[in-house]
Amino acid sequence: MNAVNDHDGDVGDERDVRDEGPGEDAVVEDAVDRDAFGQHAPAGDAFDCARVEEALRRAAAVLDPLPDALREVAVDAYALHDLDARIAELAFDSLVDALPVRGETGNPRMLTFRAGELTVDVEVTDEGLLGQLLPPQQARIEVLGGPQTGAVLTADTMGRFASDAPLAGPFALRLRAGGAVVVTEWLRA
């Protein structure tokens, strides 16, 4: 049971008096610095945003801590970005842009990405993917699927590449041709 000393109407006097030790209310009470919110500050004092931010961070750490697995995925995802990479934007997606054919099911998904003069055509099926770079050129292609790099493919002199690993979840392609790095937009398989 919580006891509240409400002598002057200040909520900051709330304390947890359970026998089993301080409960969540007491921890939150310790995590939130009431002075940072200006409740006890004398008139004319400036509002201290840094103290408010720190108090909110401490309260969030107690009430809603970030799971370690999520933190690891976020750090890994950040590590995937290439500062010098050009983004190949989606120019065509058969799921959105193509006219459906009546009675046809299980058609491969056709995707076209463009980055400057480079075009990447990709056909995604249940069995994997096929693709071609235009203009044709050799390249190293990484299939990205989350924080880990998936298959590493090689485009031949005609710019063709293939993978027999089915895609699941979000994916993108990172192409390295010559000194250039191009990364496609992320899509769901």
PDB file of C-alpha atoms in Angstrom:
ATOM      1  CA  MET A   1       0.000   0.000   0.000  1.00  0.00           C
ATOM      2  CA  ASN A   2       1.289   3.480  -0.887  1.00  0.00           C
ATOM      3  CA  ALA A   3       1.230   6.266   1.673  1.00  0.00           C
ATOM      4  CA  VAL A   4       1.011   9.844   0.474  1.00  0.00           C
ATOM      5  CA  ASN A   5       2.037  12.847   2.532  1.00  0.00           C
ATOM      6  CA  ASP A   6      -0.076  15.545   0.982  1.00  0.00           C
ATOM      7  CA  HIS A   7       0.613  18.368   3.391  1.00  0.00           C
ATOM      8  CA  ASP A   8       1.069  21.056   0.753  1.00  0.00           C
ATOM      9  CA  GLY A   9      -0.479  19.266  -2.250  1.00  0.00           C
ATOM     10  CA  ASP A  10       2.929  18.404  -3.729  1.00  0.00           C
ATOM     11  CA  VAL A  11       3.005  15.054  -5.523  1.00  0.00           C
ATOM     12  CA  GLY A  12       6.747  14.862  -4.934  1.00  0.00           C
ATOM     13  CA  ASP A  13       6.129  13.666  -1.366  1.00  0.00           C
ATOM     14  CA  GLU A  14       4.784  10.255  -2.465  1.00  0.00           C
ATOM     15  CA  ARG A  15       6.786   7.325  -1.027  1.00  0.00           C
ATOM     16  CA  ASP A  16       6.413   3.554  -1.202  1.00  0.00           C
ATOM     17  CA  VAL A  17       6.133   1.962   2.255  1.00  0.00           C
ATOM     18  CA  ARG A  18       5.653  -1.719   1.359  1.00  0.00           C
ATOM     19  CA  ASP A  19       7.509  -4.230   3.507  1.00  0.00           C
ATOM     20  CA  GLU A  20       9.120  -5.968   0.529  1.00  0.00           C
ATOM     21  CA  GLY A  21      11.290  -2.948  -0.292  1.00  0.00           C
ATOM     22  CA  PRO A  22      10.982  -0.111  -2.755  1.00  0.00           C
ATOM     23  CA  GLY A  23       8.563  -0.838  -5.532  1.00  0.00           C
ATOM     24  CA  GLU A  24       8.274   0.609  -9.011  1.00  0.00           C
ATOM     25  CA  ASP A  25       6.753   3.850  -7.691  1.00  0.00           C
ATOM     26  CA  ALA A  26       9.756   4.466  -5.442  1.00  0.00           C
ATOM     27  CA  VAL A  27      12.200   3.731  -8.278  1.00  0.00           C
ATOM     28  CA  VAL A  28      10.380   6.115 -10.597  1.00  0.00           C
ATOM     29  CA  GLU A  29      10.290   8.710  -7.813  1.00  0.00           C
ATOM     30  CA  ASP A  30      14.079   8.451  -7.559  1.00  0.00           C
ATOM     31  CA  ALA A  31      14.491   8.545 -11.353  1.00  0.00           C
ATOM     32  CA  VAL A  32      12.515  11.754 -11.845  1.00  0.00           C
ATOM     33  CA  ASP A  33      14.074  14.902 -10.499  1.00  0.00           C
ATOM     34  CA  ARG A  34      11.137  17.158  -9.665  1.00  0.00           C
ATOM     35  CA  ASP A  35      13.348  20.275  -9.587  1.00  0.00           C
ATOM     36  CA  ALA A  36      14.238  19.685 -13.276  1.00  0.00           C
ATOM     37  CA  PHE A  37      10.608  20.295 -14.181  1.00  0.00           C
ATOM     38  CA  GLY A  38      10.575  23.645 -12.402  1.00  0.00           C
ATOM     39  CA  GLN A  39       8.090  22.654  -9.682  1.00  0.00           C
ATOM     40  CA  HIS A  40      10.342  23.839  -6.861  1.00  0.00           C
ATOM     41  CA  ALA A  41      12.422  26.393  -8.782  1.00  0.00           C
ATOM     42  CA  PRO A  42      12.199  29.964  -7.556  1.00  0.00           C
ATOM     43  CA  ALA A  43      10.421  32.411  -9.865  1.00  0.00           C
ATOM     44  CA  GLY A  44      12.607  33.843 -12.610  1.00  0.00           C
ATOM     45  CA  ASP A  45      14.964  30.822 -12.900  1.00  0.00           C
ATOM     46  CA  ALA A  46      15.546  29.538 -16.449  1.00  0.00           C
ATOM     47  CA  PHE A  47      14.051  26.202 -17.471  1.00  0.00           C
ATOM     48  CA  ASP A  48      16.890  23.638 -17.597  1.00  0.00           C
ATOM     49  CA  CYS A  49      16.279  21.443 -20.674  1.00  0.00           C
ATOM     50  CA  ALA A  50      19.377  19.320 -20.069  1.00  0.00           C
ATOM     51  CA  ARG A  51      18.174  18.348 -16.590  1.00  0.00           C
ATOM     52  CA  VAL A  52      14.686  17.547 -17.933  1.00  0.00           C
ATOM     53  CA  GLU A  53      16.153  15.367 -20.680  1.00  0.00           C
ATOM     54  CA  GLU A  54      18.360  13.489 -18.199  1.00  0.00           C
ATOM     55  CA  ALA A  55      15.413  12.939 -15.837  1.00  0.00           C
ATOM     56  CA  LEU A  56      13.298  11.585 -18.683  1.00  0.00           C
ATOM     57  CA  ARG A  57      16.117   9.280 -19.815  1.00  0.00           C
ATOM     58  CA  ARG A  58      16.451   7.844 -16.304  1.00  0.00           C
ATOM     59  CA  ALA A  59      12.685   7.339 -16.022  1.00  0.00           C
ATOM     60  CA  ALA A  60      12.532   5.641 -19.438  1.00  0.00           C
ATOM     61  CA  ALA A  61      15.456   3.370 -18.510  1.00  0.00           C
ATOM     62  CA  VAL A  62      13.521   2.199 -15.459  1.00  0.00           C
ATOM     63  CA  LEU A  63      10.027   1.946 -16.951  1.00  0.00           C
ATOM     64  CA  ASP A  64      10.778   0.854 -20.528  1.00  0.00           C
ATOM     65  CA  PRO A  65      14.363  -0.384 -20.916  1.00  0.00           C
ATOM     66  CA  LEU A  66      15.693  -1.043 -24.416  1.00  0.00           C
ATOM     67  CA  PRO A  67      16.091  -4.807 -24.993  1.00  0.00           C
ATOM     68  CA  ASP A  68      19.705  -5.823 -25.631  1.00  0.00           C
ATOM     69  CA  ALA A  69      18.745  -7.687 -28.829  1.00  0.00           C
ATOM     70  CA  LEU A  70      17.121  -4.544 -30.280  1.00  0.00           C
ATOM     71  CA  ARG A  71      20.148  -2.431 -29.399  1.00  0.00           C
ATOM     72  CA  GLU A  72      22.428  -4.959 -31.135  1.00  0.00           C
ATOM     73  CA  VAL A  73      20.263  -5.006 -34.290  1.00  0.00           C
ATOM     74  CA  ALA A  74      20.223  -1.189 -34.381  1.00  0.00           C
ATOM     75  CA  VAL A  75      24.016  -0.983 -34.099  1.00  0.00           C
ATOM     76  CA  ASP A  76      24.435  -3.670 -36.785  1.00  0.00           C
ATOM     77  CA  ALA A  77      21.964  -1.918 -39.107  1.00  0.00           C
ATOM     78  CA  TYR A  78      23.856   1.350 -38.710  1.00  0.00           C
ATOM     79  CA  ALA A  79      27.096  -0.448 -39.571  1.00  0.00           C
ATOM     80  CA  LEU A  80      25.548  -1.572 -42.895  1.00  0.00           C
ATOM     81  CA  HIS A  81      25.360   1.919 -44.354  1.00  0.00           C
ATOM     82  CA  ASP A  82      27.991   3.108 -46.787  1.00  0.00           C
ATOM     83  CA  LEU A  83      28.718   6.805 -46.645  1.00  0.00           C
ATOM     84  CA  ASP A  84      29.935   6.885 -50.244  1.00  0.00           C
ATOM     85  CA  ALA A  85      27.224   4.611 -51.645  1.00  0.00           C
ATOM     86  CA  ARG A  86      24.736   5.894 -54.171  1.00  0.00           C
ATOM     87  CA  ILE A  87      21.125   4.865 -53.606  1.00  0.00           C
ATOM     88  CA  ALA A  88      19.475   2.986 -56.466  1.00  0.00           C
ATOM     89  CA  GLU A  89      15.831   4.072 -56.364  1.00  0.00           C
ATOM     90  CA  LEU A  90      12.988   1.741 -57.226  1.00  0.00           C
ATOM     91  CA  ALA A  91      11.723   2.658 -60.701  1.00  0.00           C
ATOM     92  CA  PHE A  92       9.409  -0.326 -61.317  1.00  0.00           C
ATOM     93  CA  ASP A  93       7.789  -2.961 -59.096  1.00  0.00           C
ATOM     94  CA  SER A  94       5.470  -5.473 -60.765  1.00  0.00           C
ATOM     95  CA  LEU A  95       3.420  -5.765 -57.558  1.00  0.00           C
ATOM     96  CA  VAL A  96       2.505  -2.086 -57.852  1.00  0.00           C
ATOM     97  CA  ASP A  97       3.075  -0.974 -61.441  1.00  0.00           C
ATOM     98  CA  ALA A  98       2.070  -3.990 -63.561  1.00  0.00           C
ATOM     99  CA  LEU A  99      -1.445  -4.801 -64.665  1.00  0.00           C
ATOM    100  CA  PRO A 100      -2.655  -8.064 -63.126  1.00  0.00           C
ATOM    101  CA  VAL A 101      -3.440 -10.932 -65.484  1.00  0.00           C
ATOM    102  CA  ARG A 102      -6.655 -12.738 -64.684  1.00  0.00           C
ATOM    103  CA  GLY A 103      -6.092 -16.276 -63.425  1.00  0.00           C
ATOM    104  CA  GLU A 104      -2.320 -15.924 -63.214  1.00  0.00           C
ATOM    105  CA  THR A 105      -0.762 -16.648 -59.819  1.00  0.00           C
ATOM    106  CA  GLY A 106       2.780 -17.238 -58.671  1.00  0.00           C
ATOM    107  CA  ASN A 107       4.340 -14.842 -61.202  1.00  0.00           C
ATOM    108  CA  PRO A 108       7.857 -13.671 -60.371  1.00  0.00           C
ATOM    109  CA  ARG A 109       8.210 -10.175 -58.970  1.00  0.00           C
ATOM    110  CA  MET A 110      10.012  -7.883 -61.366  1.00  0.00           C
ATOM    111  CA  LEU A 111      11.982  -4.951 -59.938  1.00  0.00           C
ATOM    112  CA  THR A 112      13.968  -2.194 -61.631  1.00  0.00           C
ATOM    113  CA  PHE A 113      16.322   0.095 -59.702  1.00  0.00           C
ATOM    114  CA  ARG A 114      18.125   3.133 -61.112  1.00  0.00           C
ATOM    115  CA  ALA A 115      21.137   5.087 -59.877  1.00  0.00           C
ATOM    116  CA  GLY A 116      22.367   7.567 -62.459  1.00  0.00           C
ATOM    117  CA  GLU A 117      23.280   5.634 -65.614  1.00  0.00           C
ATOM    118  CA  LEU A 118      23.160   2.249 -63.832  1.00  0.00           C
ATOM    119  CA  THR A 119      20.003   0.137 -64.035  1.00  0.00           C
ATOM    120  CA  VAL A 120      19.535  -3.030 -61.974  1.00  0.00           C
ATOM    121  CA  ASP A 121      16.800  -5.403 -63.154  1.00  0.00           C
ATOM    122  CA  VAL A 122      15.854  -8.124 -60.658  1.00  0.00           C
ATOM    123  CA  GLU A 123      13.397 -11.018 -60.874  1.00  0.00           C
ATOM    124  CA  VAL A 124      12.436 -12.402 -57.452  1.00  0.00           C
ATOM    125  CA  THR A 125      10.901 -15.897 -57.314  1.00  0.00           C
ATOM    126  CA  ASP A 126      10.222 -18.448 -54.587  1.00  0.00           C
ATOM    127  CA  GLU A 127      13.492 -20.143 -55.572  1.00  0.00           C
ATOM    128  CA  GLY A 128      15.742 -17.076 -55.416  1.00  0.00           C
ATOM    129  CA  LEU A 129      16.574 -14.174 -57.674  1.00  0.00           C
ATOM    130  CA  LEU A 130      17.943 -13.423 -61.136  1.00  0.00           C
ATOM    131  CA  GLY A 131      19.276 -10.085 -62.201  1.00  0.00           C
ATOM    132  CA  GLN A 132      21.190  -8.028 -64.707  1.00  0.00           C
ATOM    133  CA  LEU A 133      23.132  -4.777 -64.597  1.00  0.00           C
ATOM    134  CA  LEU A 134      22.798  -2.300 -67.448  1.00  0.00           C
ATOM    135  CA  PRO A 135      25.135  -1.225 -68.884  1.00  0.00           C
ATOM    136  CA  PRO A 136      26.598  -4.740 -68.595  1.00  0.00           C
ATOM    137  CA  GLN A 137      29.553  -4.906 -66.225  1.00  0.00           C
ATOM    138  CA  GLN A 138      31.187  -7.167 -63.722  1.00  0.00           C
ATOM    139  CA  ALA A 139      30.285  -6.490 -60.105  1.00  0.00           C
ATOM    140  CA  ARG A 140      30.238  -8.012 -56.654  1.00  0.00           C
ATOM    141  CA  ILE A 141      26.688  -8.076 -55.263  1.00  0.00           C
ATOM    142  CA  GLU A 142      25.745  -8.635 -51.635  1.00  0.00           C
ATOM    143  CA  VAL A 143      22.183  -9.620 -50.772  1.00  0.00           C
ATOM    144  CA  LEU A 144      21.373  -7.790 -47.541  1.00  0.00           C
ATOM    145  CA  GLY A 145      18.694  -9.187 -45.272  1.00  0.00           C
ATOM    146  CA  GLY A 146      18.720  -7.559 -41.865  1.00  0.00           C
ATOM    147  CA  PRO A 147      21.875  -6.946 -39.870  1.00  0.00           C
ATOM    148  CA  GLN A 148      23.788  -9.780 -41.544  1.00  0.00           C
ATOM    149  CA  THR A 149      25.057  -9.845 -45.120  1.00  0.00           C
ATOM    150  CA  GLY A 150      23.491 -12.758 -46.957  1.00  0.00           C
ATOM    151  CA  ALA A 151      24.689 -14.300 -50.203  1.00  0.00           C
ATOM    152  CA  VAL A 152      27.567 -12.742 -52.093  1.00  0.00           C
ATOM    153  CA  LEU A 153      27.023 -12.931 -55.856  1.00  0.00           C
ATOM    154  CA  THR A 154      29.187 -12.088 -58.826  1.00  0.00           C
ATOM    155  CA  ALA A 155      27.854 -10.459 -61.977  1.00  0.00           C
ATOM    156  CA  ASP A 156      29.512 -11.777 -65.147  1.00  0.00           C
ATOM    157  CA  THR A 157      30.770  -9.658 -68.055  1.00  0.00           C
ATOM    158  CA  MET A 158      27.173  -9.444 -69.364  1.00  0.00           C
ATOM    159  CA  GLY A 159      26.069  -8.057 -65.963  1.00  0.00           C
ATOM    160  CA  ARG A 160      24.030 -11.189 -65.103  1.00  0.00           C
ATOM    161  CA  PHE A 161      23.791 -12.600 -61.564  1.00  0.00           C
ATOM    162  CA  ALA A 162      21.676 -15.237 -59.812  1.00  0.00           C
ATOM    163  CA  SER A 163      21.017 -16.691 -56.375  1.00  0.00           C
ATOM    164  CA  ASP A 164      19.184 -19.888 -55.512  1.00  0.00           C
ATOM    165  CA  ALA A 165      18.580 -18.785 -51.909  1.00  0.00           C
ATOM    166  CA  PRO A 166      14.937 -17.710 -51.362  1.00  0.00           C
ATOM    167  CA  LEU A 167      14.493 -14.210 -49.972  1.00  0.00           C
ATOM    168  CA  ALA A 168      12.519 -13.693 -46.765  1.00  0.00           C
ATOM    169  CA  GLY A 169      11.683 -10.430 -45.045  1.00  0.00           C
ATOM    170  CA  PRO A 170      13.273  -7.107 -45.961  1.00  0.00           C
ATOM    171  CA  PHE A 171      16.149  -7.182 -48.425  1.00  0.00           C
ATOM    172  CA  ALA A 172      18.393  -4.875 -50.425  1.00  0.00           C
ATOM    173  CA  LEU A 173      21.312  -5.310 -52.798  1.00  0.00           C
ATOM    174  CA  ARG A 174      24.754  -3.714 -52.399  1.00  0.00           C
ATOM    175  CA  LEU A 175      26.706  -3.583 -55.659  1.00  0.00           C
ATOM    176  CA  ARG A 176      30.415  -2.921 -55.907  1.00  0.00           C
ATOM    177  CA  ALA A 177      31.582  -2.254 -59.455  1.00  0.00           C
ATOM    178  CA  GLY A 178      34.996  -0.710 -59.979  1.00  0.00           C
ATOM    179  CA  GLY A 179      35.309   1.897 -57.243  1.00  0.00           C
ATOM    180  CA  ALA A 180      31.586   2.664 -57.023  1.00  0.00           C
ATOM    181  CA  VAL A 181      29.176   1.342 -54.392  1.00  0.00           C
ATOM    182  CA  VAL A 182      25.439   1.316 -55.082  1.00  0.00           C
ATOM    183  CA  VAL A 183      22.769   0.176 -52.612  1.00  0.00           C
ATOM    184  CA  THR A 184      19.170  -0.477 -53.657  1.00  0.00           C
ATOM    185  CA  GLU A 185      16.186   0.606 -51.635  1.00  0.00           C
ATOM    186  CA  TRP A 186      14.992  -1.909 -49.041  1.00  0.00           C
ATOM    187  CA  LEU A 187      11.931  -3.970 -49.999  1.00  0.00           C
ATOM    188  CA  ARG A 188       9.946  -6.845 -48.515  1.00  0.00           C
ATOM    189  CA  ALA A 189      10.288 -10.145 -50.344  1.00  0.00           C
TER     190      ALA A 189
END
